Amino acid sequence: MPEHKISILIPCYNEEPVIRETYVRVKGVLDANGYNSREIIFIDDGSKDGTPGILEQIAAQDKGVKVISFSRNFGHQAAVSSGIKNCSGDIAVIIDADLQDPPELIPEMIKKHDEEKCNVVYGVRTSRKGEGFFKKFTAKFFYRILNSLSEVRLPLDTGDFRLIDRKVIEEFKNLREKNKYIRGLISWVGFKQAPIYYQRDLRAAGRTKYPFRRMVKFAGTGIFYFTKKPLQLAMGMGFASIILSFCLVAYVFLSDFRRTSGWASTLVIIIFFGGIQLLTVGILGSYIGSIFDEVKGRPEYIIEKKVNF
Ligand code: UDP
Ligand code: MG
């Protein structure tokens, strides 16, 4: 087996109850498999609890642990992105801090990378333990919709838990967008990609950092950055309404005028077309909002401090 330098990238936001256990488990897996050439990078995404203090202690004891601290909370995707840009391994593995993605899978991912000579090994969740019906249902639905709309094929039921090699890391660094939907971007980059199947565990401790509002925003980035189909849908609805209105005009002229009078039917039509128009404006607005975010050209995140780099 070839010798690799491995970077483990762990974004954390308020993960005080679990972060030490995560470190111990990840380190244990790397030690047990003889991966001595390595770095574990924690990206502290502006945590307000004891996470920064714990990371500082770990980094003081173990020089193989590096910490990137953001100046405030910039979000999960920004944290992962900074990890990818700052790592030095020829292989990097992105893993959540809450142990929902088992670190024990890392050696299997590396093996798959070596044997099948692939550049990306992505984790596919066959089941998700302990997550509510609503989260599971919306996630399943969302990945299927996005995949059917997107111009690139995006694997289903796949998060950011994955291995990427140096080729992909270097290409990733060239991606200019500020709002990143990383799981999609890595598919977009291409090269050889292979799945590995696993069961998603319960969060080891603490609460999810993706409340409904954030889930919707994240899904929006996926949709508005990976497909223009909603715009085509808006145009399609416009055409359909025009055709429908021609039919109605014909109906009015051909039928008995008395039967077609009445405010109820008028109201229904006004509400219906008002709805279509607002939806269309909303779709347009979402794309314009994304353009606005991007043209401002602000950085994706601000790093306050780096330790052990
Ligand atoms: N996370 C982050 N910044 C945020 C939100 C989340 O770095 O603003 C990290 C979090 O600490 C965890 C990972 O992103 O390591 C995934 O978050 P979480 O487990 O809460 O999401 P879920 O698994 O519930 O979808
Ligand atoms: Mg989680």
Short mmCIF file of N, CA, C and O in Angstrom, two decimals, residues 52 56 67-71 302-307 309:
data_model
loop_
_atom_site.label_atom_id
_atom_site.label_comp_id
_atom_site.label_asym_id
_atom_site.label_seq_id
_atom_site.Cartn_x
_atom_site.Cartn_y
_atom_site.Cartn_z
N PRO A 52 -13.49 26.12 21.92
CA PRO A 52 -12.16 26.67 21.65
C PRO A 52 -11.14 26.28 22.73
O PRO A 52 -9.99 25.94 22.40
N GLU A 56 -7.76 24.07 22.18
CA GLU A 56 -6.46 24.63 22.54
C GLU A 56 -5.66 23.62 23.36
O GLU A 56 -4.47 23.40 23.09
N VAL A 67 -5.50 23.75 14.55
CA VAL A 67 -6.79 24.40 14.77
C VAL A 67 -6.86 25.69 13.96
O VAL A 67 -5.93 26.49 13.95
N ILE A 68 -7.97 25.84 13.25
CA ILE A 68 -8.27 27.09 12.55
C ILE A 68 -9.46 27.70 13.29
O ILE A 68 -10.47 27.02 13.45
N SER A 69 -9.33 28.93 13.76
CA SER A 69 -10.47 29.56 14.44
C SER A 69 -11.00 30.71 13.60
O SER A 69 -10.23 31.59 13.20
N PHE A 70 -12.30 30.71 13.37
CA PHE A 70 -12.94 31.79 12.63
C PHE A 70 -13.24 32.97 13.56
O PHE A 70 -13.39 32.78 14.77
N SER A 71 -13.37 34.15 12.97
CA SER A 71 -13.65 35.34 13.77
C SER A 71 -15.10 35.37 14.28
O SER A 71 -15.43 36.08 15.21
N ILE A 302 -13.46 34.53 7.74
CA ILE A 302 -12.28 35.26 8.23
C ILE A 302 -11.63 34.41 9.32
O ILE A 302 -12.30 34.00 10.27
N ILE A 303 -10.35 34.16 9.16
CA ILE A 303 -9.63 33.34 10.14
C ILE A 303 -9.02 34.27 11.18
O ILE A 303 -8.32 35.23 10.85
N GLU A 304 -9.32 33.97 12.44
CA GLU A 304 -8.75 34.80 13.51
C GLU A 304 -7.40 34.26 13.93
O GLU A 304 -6.46 35.01 14.20
N LYS A 305 -7.28 32.92 13.96
CA LYS A 305 -6.08 32.32 14.52
C LYS A 305 -5.86 30.94 13.93
O LYS A 305 -6.81 30.22 13.64
N LYS A 306 -4.58 30.60 13.75
CA LYS A 306 -4.25 29.23 13.34
C LYS A 306 -3.24 28.68 14.35
O LYS A 306 -2.29 29.40 14.70
N VAL A 307 -3.44 27.45 14.78
CA VAL A 307 -2.51 26.86 15.75
C VAL A 307 -1.86 25.60 15.16
O VAL A 307 -2.51 24.81 14.50
N PHE A 309 0.18 25.30 12.73
CA PHE A 309 0.39 25.24 11.27
C PHE A 309 1.84 25.56 10.96
O PHE A 309 2.51 26.24 11.73
#
